[in-house]
Coordinates of C-alpha atoms and ligand atoms in Angstrom, one line a residue:
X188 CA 0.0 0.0 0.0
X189 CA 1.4 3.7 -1.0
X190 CA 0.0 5.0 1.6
X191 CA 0.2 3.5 5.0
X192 CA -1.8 6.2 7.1
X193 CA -3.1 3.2 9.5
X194 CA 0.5 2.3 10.5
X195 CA 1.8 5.6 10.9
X196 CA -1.2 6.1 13.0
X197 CA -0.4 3.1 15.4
X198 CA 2.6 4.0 15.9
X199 CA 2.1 7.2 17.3
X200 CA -0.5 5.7 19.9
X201 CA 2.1 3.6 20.5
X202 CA 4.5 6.5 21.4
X203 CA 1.7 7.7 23.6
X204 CA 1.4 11.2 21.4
X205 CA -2.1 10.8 19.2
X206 CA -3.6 13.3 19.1
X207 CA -7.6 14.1 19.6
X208 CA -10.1 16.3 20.2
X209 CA -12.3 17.1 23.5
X210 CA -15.6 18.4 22.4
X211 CA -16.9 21.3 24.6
X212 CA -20.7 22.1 25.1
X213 CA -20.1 25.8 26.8
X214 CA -18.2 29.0 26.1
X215 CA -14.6 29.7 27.0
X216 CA -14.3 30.2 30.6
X217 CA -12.7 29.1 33.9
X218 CA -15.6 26.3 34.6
X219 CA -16.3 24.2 30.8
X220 CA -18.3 21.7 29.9
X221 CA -16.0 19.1 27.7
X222 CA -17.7 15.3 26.7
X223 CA -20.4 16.3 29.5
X224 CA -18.0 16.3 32.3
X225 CA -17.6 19.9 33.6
X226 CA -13.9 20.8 34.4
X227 CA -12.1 24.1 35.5
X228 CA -10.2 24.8 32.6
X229 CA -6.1 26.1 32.8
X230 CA -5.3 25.8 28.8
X231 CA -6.8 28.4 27.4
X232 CA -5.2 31.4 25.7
X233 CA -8.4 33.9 26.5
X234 CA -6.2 35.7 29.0
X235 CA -8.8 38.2 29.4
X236 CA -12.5 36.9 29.4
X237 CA -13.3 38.3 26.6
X238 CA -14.2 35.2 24.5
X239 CA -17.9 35.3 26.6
X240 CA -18.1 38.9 27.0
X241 CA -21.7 39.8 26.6
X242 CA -20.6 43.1 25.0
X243 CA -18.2 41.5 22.4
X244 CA -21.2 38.9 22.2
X245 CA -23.8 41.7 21.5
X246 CA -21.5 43.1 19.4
X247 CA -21.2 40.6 17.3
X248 CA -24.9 40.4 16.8
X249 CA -25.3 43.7 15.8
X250 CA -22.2 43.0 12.9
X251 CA -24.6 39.7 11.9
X252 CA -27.6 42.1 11.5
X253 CA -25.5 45.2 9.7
X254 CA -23.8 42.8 7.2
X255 CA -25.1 38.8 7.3
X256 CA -22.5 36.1 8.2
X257 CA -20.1 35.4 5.6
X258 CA -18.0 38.3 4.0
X259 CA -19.0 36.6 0.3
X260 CA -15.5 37.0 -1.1
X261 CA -11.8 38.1 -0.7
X262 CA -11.0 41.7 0.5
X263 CA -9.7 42.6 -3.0
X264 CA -13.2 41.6 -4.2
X265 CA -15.8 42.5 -2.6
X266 CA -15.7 41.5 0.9
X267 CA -13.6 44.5 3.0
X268 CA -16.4 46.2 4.8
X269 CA -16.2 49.7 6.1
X270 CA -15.9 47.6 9.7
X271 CA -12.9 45.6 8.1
X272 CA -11.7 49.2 7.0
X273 CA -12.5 50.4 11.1
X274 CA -10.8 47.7 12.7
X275 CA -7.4 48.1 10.3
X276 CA -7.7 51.7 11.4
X277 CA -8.1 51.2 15.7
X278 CA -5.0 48.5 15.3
X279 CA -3.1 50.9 14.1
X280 CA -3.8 53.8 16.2
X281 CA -3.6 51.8 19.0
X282 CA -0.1 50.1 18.4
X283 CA 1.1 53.3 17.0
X284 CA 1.8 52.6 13.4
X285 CA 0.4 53.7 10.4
X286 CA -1.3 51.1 8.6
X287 CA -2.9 47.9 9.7
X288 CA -4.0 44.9 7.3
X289 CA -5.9 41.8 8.7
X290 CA -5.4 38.3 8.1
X291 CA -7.8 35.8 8.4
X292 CA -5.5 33.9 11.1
X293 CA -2.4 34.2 12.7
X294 CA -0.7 31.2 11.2
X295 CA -1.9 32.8 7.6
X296 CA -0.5 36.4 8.6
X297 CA 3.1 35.0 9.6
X298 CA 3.0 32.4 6.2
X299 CA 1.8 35.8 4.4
X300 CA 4.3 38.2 5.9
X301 CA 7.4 35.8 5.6
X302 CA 6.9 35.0 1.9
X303 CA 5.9 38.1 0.9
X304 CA 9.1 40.1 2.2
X305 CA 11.4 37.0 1.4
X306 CA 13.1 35.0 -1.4
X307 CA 15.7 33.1 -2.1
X308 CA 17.9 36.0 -2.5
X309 CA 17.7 36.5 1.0
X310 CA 17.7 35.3 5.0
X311 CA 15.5 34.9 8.5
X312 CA 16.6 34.7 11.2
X313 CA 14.5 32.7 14.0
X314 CA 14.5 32.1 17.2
X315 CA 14.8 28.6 18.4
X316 CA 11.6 28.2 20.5
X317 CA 9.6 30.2 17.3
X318 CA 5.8 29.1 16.9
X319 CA 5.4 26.5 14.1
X320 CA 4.0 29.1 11.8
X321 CA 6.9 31.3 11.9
X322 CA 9.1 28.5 11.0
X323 CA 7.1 27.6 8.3
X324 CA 6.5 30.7 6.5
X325 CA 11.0 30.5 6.5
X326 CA 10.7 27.9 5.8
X327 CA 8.4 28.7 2.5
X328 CA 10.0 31.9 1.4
X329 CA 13.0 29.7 0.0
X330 CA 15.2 32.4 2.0
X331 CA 17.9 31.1 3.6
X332 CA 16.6 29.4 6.9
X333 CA 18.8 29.7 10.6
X334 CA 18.0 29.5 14.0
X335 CA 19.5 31.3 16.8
X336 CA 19.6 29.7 20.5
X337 CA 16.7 31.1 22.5
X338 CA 16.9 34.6 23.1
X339 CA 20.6 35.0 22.5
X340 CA 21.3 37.9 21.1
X341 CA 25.2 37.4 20.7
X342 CA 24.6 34.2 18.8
X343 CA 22.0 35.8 16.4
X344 CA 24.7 38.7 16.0
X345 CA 27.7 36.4 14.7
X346 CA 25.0 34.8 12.5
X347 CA 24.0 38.5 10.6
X348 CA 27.3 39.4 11.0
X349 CA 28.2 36.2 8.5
X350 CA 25.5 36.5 6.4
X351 CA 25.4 38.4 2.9
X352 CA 21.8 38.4 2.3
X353 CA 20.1 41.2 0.4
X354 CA 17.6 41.4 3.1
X355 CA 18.0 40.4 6.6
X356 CA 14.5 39.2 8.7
X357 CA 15.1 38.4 11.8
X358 CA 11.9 37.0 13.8
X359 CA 10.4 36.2 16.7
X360 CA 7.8 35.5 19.3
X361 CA 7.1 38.4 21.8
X362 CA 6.1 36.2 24.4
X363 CA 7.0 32.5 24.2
X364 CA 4.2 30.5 23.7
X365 CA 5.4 27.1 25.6
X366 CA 7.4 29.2 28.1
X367 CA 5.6 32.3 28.8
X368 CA 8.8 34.0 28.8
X369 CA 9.5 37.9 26.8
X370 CA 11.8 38.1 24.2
X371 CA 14.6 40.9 25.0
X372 CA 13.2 42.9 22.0
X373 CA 15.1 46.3 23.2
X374 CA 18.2 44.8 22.4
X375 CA 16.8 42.7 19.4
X376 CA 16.1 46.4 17.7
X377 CA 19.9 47.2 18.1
X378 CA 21.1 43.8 16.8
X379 CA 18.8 44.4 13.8
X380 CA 19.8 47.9 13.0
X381 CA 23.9 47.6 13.9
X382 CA 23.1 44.7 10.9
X383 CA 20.4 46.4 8.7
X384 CA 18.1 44.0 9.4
X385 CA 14.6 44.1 10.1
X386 CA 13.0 42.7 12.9
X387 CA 9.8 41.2 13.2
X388 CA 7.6 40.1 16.4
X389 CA 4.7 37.6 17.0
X390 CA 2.6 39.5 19.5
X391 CA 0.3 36.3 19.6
X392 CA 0.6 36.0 23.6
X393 CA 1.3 39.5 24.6
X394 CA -1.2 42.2 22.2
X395 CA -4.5 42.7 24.7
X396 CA -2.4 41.6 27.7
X397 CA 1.1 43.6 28.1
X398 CA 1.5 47.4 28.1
X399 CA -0.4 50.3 29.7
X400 CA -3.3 50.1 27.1
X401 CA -3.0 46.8 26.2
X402 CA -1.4 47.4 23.1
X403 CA 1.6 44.2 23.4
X404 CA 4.7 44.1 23.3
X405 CA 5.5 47.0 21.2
X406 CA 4.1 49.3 24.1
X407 CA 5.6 47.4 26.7
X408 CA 9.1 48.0 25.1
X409 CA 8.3 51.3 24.2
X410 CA 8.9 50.3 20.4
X411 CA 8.4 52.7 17.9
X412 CA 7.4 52.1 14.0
X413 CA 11.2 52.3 12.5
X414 CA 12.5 50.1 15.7
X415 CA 10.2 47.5 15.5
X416 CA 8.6 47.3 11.4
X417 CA 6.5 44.7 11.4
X418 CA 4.3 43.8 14.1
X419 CA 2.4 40.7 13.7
X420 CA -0.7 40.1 16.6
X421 CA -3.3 37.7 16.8
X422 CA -7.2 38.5 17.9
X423 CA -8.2 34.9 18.8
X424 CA -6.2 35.0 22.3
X425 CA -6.7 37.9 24.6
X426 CA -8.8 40.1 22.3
X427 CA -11.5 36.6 22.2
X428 CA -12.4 36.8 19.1
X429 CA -10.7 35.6 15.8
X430 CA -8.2 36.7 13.2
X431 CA -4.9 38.2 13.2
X432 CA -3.3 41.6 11.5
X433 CA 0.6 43.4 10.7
X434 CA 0.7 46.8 11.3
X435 CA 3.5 48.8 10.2
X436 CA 4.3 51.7 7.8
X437 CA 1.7 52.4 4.9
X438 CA 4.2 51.1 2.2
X439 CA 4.5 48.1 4.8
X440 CA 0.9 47.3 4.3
X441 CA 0.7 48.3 1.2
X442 CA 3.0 45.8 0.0
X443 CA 1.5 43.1 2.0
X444 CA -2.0 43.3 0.2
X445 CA -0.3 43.4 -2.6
X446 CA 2.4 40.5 -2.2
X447 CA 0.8 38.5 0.7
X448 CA -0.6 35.3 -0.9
X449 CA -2.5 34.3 2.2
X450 CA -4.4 38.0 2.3
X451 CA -5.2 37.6 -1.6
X452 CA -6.7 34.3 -1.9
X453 CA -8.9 33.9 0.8
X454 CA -12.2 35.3 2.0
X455 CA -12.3 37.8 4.3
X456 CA -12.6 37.3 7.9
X457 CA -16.8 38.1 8.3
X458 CA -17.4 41.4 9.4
X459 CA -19.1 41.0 12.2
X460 CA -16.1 39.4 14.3
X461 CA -14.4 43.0 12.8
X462 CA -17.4 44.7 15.1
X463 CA -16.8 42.2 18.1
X464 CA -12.9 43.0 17.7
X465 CA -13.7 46.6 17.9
X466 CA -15.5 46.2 20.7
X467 CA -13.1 43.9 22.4
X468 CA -10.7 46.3 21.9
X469 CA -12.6 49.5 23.2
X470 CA -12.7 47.1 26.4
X471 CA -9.0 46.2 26.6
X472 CA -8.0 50.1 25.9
X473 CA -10.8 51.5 28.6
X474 CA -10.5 48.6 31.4
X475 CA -6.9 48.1 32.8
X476 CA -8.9 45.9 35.6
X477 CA -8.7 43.1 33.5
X478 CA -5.0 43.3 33.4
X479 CA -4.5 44.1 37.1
X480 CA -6.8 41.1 37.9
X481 CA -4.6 38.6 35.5
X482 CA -1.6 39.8 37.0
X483 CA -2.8 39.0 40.3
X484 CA -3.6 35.8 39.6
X485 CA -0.2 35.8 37.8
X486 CA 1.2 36.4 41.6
X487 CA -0.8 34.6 43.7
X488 CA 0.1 31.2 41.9
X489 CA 3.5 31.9 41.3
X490 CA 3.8 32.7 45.2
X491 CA 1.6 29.7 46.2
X492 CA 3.3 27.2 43.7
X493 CA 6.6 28.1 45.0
X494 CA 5.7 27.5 48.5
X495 CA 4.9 23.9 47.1
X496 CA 7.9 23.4 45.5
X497 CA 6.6 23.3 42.1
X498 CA 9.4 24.0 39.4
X499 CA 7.7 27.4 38.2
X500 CA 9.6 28.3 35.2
X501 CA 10.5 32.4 34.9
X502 CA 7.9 33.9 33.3
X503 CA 5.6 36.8 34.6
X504 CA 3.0 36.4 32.1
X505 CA -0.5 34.3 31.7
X506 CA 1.6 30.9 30.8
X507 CA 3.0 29.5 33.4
X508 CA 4.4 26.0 33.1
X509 CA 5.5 23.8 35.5
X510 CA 8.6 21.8 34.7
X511 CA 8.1 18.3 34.8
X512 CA 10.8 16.9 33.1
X513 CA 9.8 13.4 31.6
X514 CA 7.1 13.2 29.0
X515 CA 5.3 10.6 30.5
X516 CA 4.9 12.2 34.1
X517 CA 3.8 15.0 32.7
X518 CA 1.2 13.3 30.5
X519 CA 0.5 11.4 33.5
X520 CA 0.2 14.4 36.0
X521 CA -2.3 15.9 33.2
X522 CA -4.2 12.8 33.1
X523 CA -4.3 13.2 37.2
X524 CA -5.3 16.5 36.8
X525 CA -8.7 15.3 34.3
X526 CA -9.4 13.2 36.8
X527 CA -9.7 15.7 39.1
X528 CA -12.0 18.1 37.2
X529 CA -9.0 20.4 36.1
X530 CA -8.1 20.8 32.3
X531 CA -4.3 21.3 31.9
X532 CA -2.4 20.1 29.0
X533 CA 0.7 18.6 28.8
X534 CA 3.5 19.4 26.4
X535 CA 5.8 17.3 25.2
X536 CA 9.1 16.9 23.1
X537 CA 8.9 17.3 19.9
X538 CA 7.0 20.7 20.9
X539 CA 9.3 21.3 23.6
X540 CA 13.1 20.3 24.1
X541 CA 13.7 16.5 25.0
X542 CA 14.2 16.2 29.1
X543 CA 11.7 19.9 29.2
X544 CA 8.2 18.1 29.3
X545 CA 6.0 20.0 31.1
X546 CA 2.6 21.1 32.3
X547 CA 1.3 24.3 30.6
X548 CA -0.9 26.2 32.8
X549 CA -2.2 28.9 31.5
X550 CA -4.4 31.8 33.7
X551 CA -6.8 34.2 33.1
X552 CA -8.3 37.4 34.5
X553 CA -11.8 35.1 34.6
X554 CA -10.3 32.8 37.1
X555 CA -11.3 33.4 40.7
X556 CA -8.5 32.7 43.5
X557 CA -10.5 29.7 44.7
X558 CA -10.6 28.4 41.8
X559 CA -6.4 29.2 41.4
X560 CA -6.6 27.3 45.3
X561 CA -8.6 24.4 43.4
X562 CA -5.7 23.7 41.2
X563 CA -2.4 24.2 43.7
X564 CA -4.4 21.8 46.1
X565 CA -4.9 19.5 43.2
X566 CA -0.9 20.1 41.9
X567 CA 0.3 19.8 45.4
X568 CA -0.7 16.0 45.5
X569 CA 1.5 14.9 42.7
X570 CA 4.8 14.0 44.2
X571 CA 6.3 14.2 41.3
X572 CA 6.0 17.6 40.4
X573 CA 7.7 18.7 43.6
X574 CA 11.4 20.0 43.0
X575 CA 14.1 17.8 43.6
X576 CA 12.4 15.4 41.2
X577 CA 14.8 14.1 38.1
X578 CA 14.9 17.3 37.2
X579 CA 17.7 18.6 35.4
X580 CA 17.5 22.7 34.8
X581 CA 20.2 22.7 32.4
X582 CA 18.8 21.1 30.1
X583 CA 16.1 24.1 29.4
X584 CA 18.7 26.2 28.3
X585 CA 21.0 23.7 26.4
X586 CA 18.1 22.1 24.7
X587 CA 17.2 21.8 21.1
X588 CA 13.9 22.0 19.7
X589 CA 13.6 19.8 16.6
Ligands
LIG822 C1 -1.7 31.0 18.3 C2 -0.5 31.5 17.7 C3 -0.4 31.8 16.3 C4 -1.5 31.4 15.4 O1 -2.6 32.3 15.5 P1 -4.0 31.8 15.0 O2 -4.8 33.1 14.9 O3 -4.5 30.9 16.1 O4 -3.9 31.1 13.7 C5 0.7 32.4 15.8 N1 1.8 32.6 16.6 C6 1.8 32.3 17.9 C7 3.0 32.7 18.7 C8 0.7 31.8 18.5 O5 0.7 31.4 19.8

């Protein structure tokens, strides 16, 4: 047989890592509803609520009413809406850039953005620990491909300072999606422009949650337009609703709908997630409680989980993994955790590097401290978890992501 899909299959419930899908029967919150059991859920990347916000939700009605469900066609077409045209204006106000163009999703804006700016005449430079997206649109754009260790900028600076590319991207996540950890952007933008490179961001984790208006990484940093060129964010995580954009300057954009593949061949977004996002966004501008109350929680588990003895890992945003070590503890420990009415999902190698399996928790501004107390009392009965078990630190910084 040519193609042997049943054995491949096998073998990976063999290896323990098929994969599956949990159907849920509620919205996106702290307590769910999956295959009728109801759980308190720690894996979701709605750092803010906002998901069931009942004025994103009303919103979002009133964008059904004003312009029907689907979009009916491409935005070259027909299907940009003056809300489309709205939202591409408030991103990039708010992130202080000229020109915002939405993408259907993030992985379509990074594919889109890559290949677009790239070609074989040319070179990216990526961050080891990159999401899979990034990596793939490198991969795509026929540029030349590297990876530099994980937030080392020295090592990325020998690699530009090798390289004889016409155009130099170097890229990477804001914050880390399996670590929860910020890249160290400040001195990204000085690697970049001692090598007249450009530097891109994946503000999938941080737009909605980090600086004083919620406006990611960029505002956190204190990034301007010509430090930082192309910002990439994602609306499906913080902002609850769905889609992604790049904002940047006007020749920026308007490059991108002109060169971006996956902006000209697809159908727009519908318009009425554009009127949710708006409102979404009037929320995350107008409401700093929301932030305050995530980094709370952010606080109170770190210092609770710590008392434990849990291997916290150092990040001070909304992901927050706990270092297990093994693959099959962790999967284990997750399986406990089901059990006992908490979703939590384990990660394992290949996502993360061999020896680094872990438990990725993940907290929102939704979740109450009882709730937080549910979990730690839960996590505090695994022996396991606790430090001082086969756990081997040095191998999160020395280890290789395939
Ligand atoms: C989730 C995510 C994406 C993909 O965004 P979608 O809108 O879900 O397609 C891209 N990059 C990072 C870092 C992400 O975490």
């Amino acid at each position: 047989m040519a193609f042997d899909l049943q054995s491949e299959l096998h073998l990976r419930r063999e290896q323990g890592l098929l994969r599956s899908v949990r159907k849920a029967s509620s919205p996106q919150g702290p307590e769910m509803y999956m295959d009728g059991q109801r759980y308190l859920t720690f894996c979701s990347n709605d750092y803010l609520g906002l998901a069931n916000h009942p004025e994103v939700a009303a919103a979002f009605q009133k964008g059904v009413q004003q312009y029907g469900v689907g979009s009916g066609a491409a935005h070259l077409i027909n299907g940009h809406t003056e809300a489309h045209q709205a939202l591409e204006e408030e991103l990039a106000r708010m992130t202080g850039r000229e020109a915002a163009i939405l993408f259907s999703t993030g992985y379509m804006a990074n594919i889109g953005v890559i290949t677009a700016l790239l070609n074989k005449q040319d070179a990216v430079f990526q961050d080891k620990w990159n999401h899979a997206s990034l990596l793939d649109g490198g991969l795509l754009s026929g540029g030349r491909f590297q990876r530099y260790l994980h937030n080392d900028v020295d090592n990325l600076n020998a690699r530009l300072a090798r390289s004889e590319a016409r155009r130099k991207l170097i890229v990477t996540d804001g914050v880390f999606s399996m670590d929860g950890d910020i890249a160290p952007l400040p001195q990204l933008v000085t690697c970049a422009q001692q090598h007249d490179a450009w530097l891109m961001v994946d503000d999938a984790h941080g737009f909605g949650v980090l600086g004083d208006t919620g406006a990611g990484c960029a505002e956190h940093f204190q990034l301007s337009q010509s430090a930082l060129p192309v910002l990439m964010g994602t609306l499906g995580k913080a902002v609850g609703t769905a889609g992604a954009f790049v904002a940047g300057s006007q020749t920026l954009i308007d490059y991108l709908m002109n060169f971006a593949r996956p902006y000209i061949y697809t159908t727009a977004m519908p318009a009425a997630v554009s009127v949710a996002t708006l409102a979404s966004l009037k929320i995350i501008q107008h409401d700093s409680s929301r932030r305050q109350r995530l980094q709370s929680n952010i606080q109170y588990f770190r210092q609770a989980a710590e008392q434990l003895g849990l291997n916290l890992m150092p990040s001070h945003t909304a992901i927050q993994p706990i270092l297990v070590g093994d693959a099959d503890t962790a999967l284990k420990a997750s399986e406990h955790l089901k059990a006992h009415g908490m979703m939590v999902t384990a990660i394992r190698p290949p996502t993360v590097p061999e020896g680094t399996a872990r438990l990725r928790i993940t907290l929102s501004a939704a979740h109450e401290p009882h709730q937080i107390d549910q979990l730690l009392q839960v996590l505090s009965t695994i022996a396991s978890l606790q430090s001082g078990h086969h756990l081997d630190r040095q191998s999160v910084s020395t280890g290789v992501r395939k």
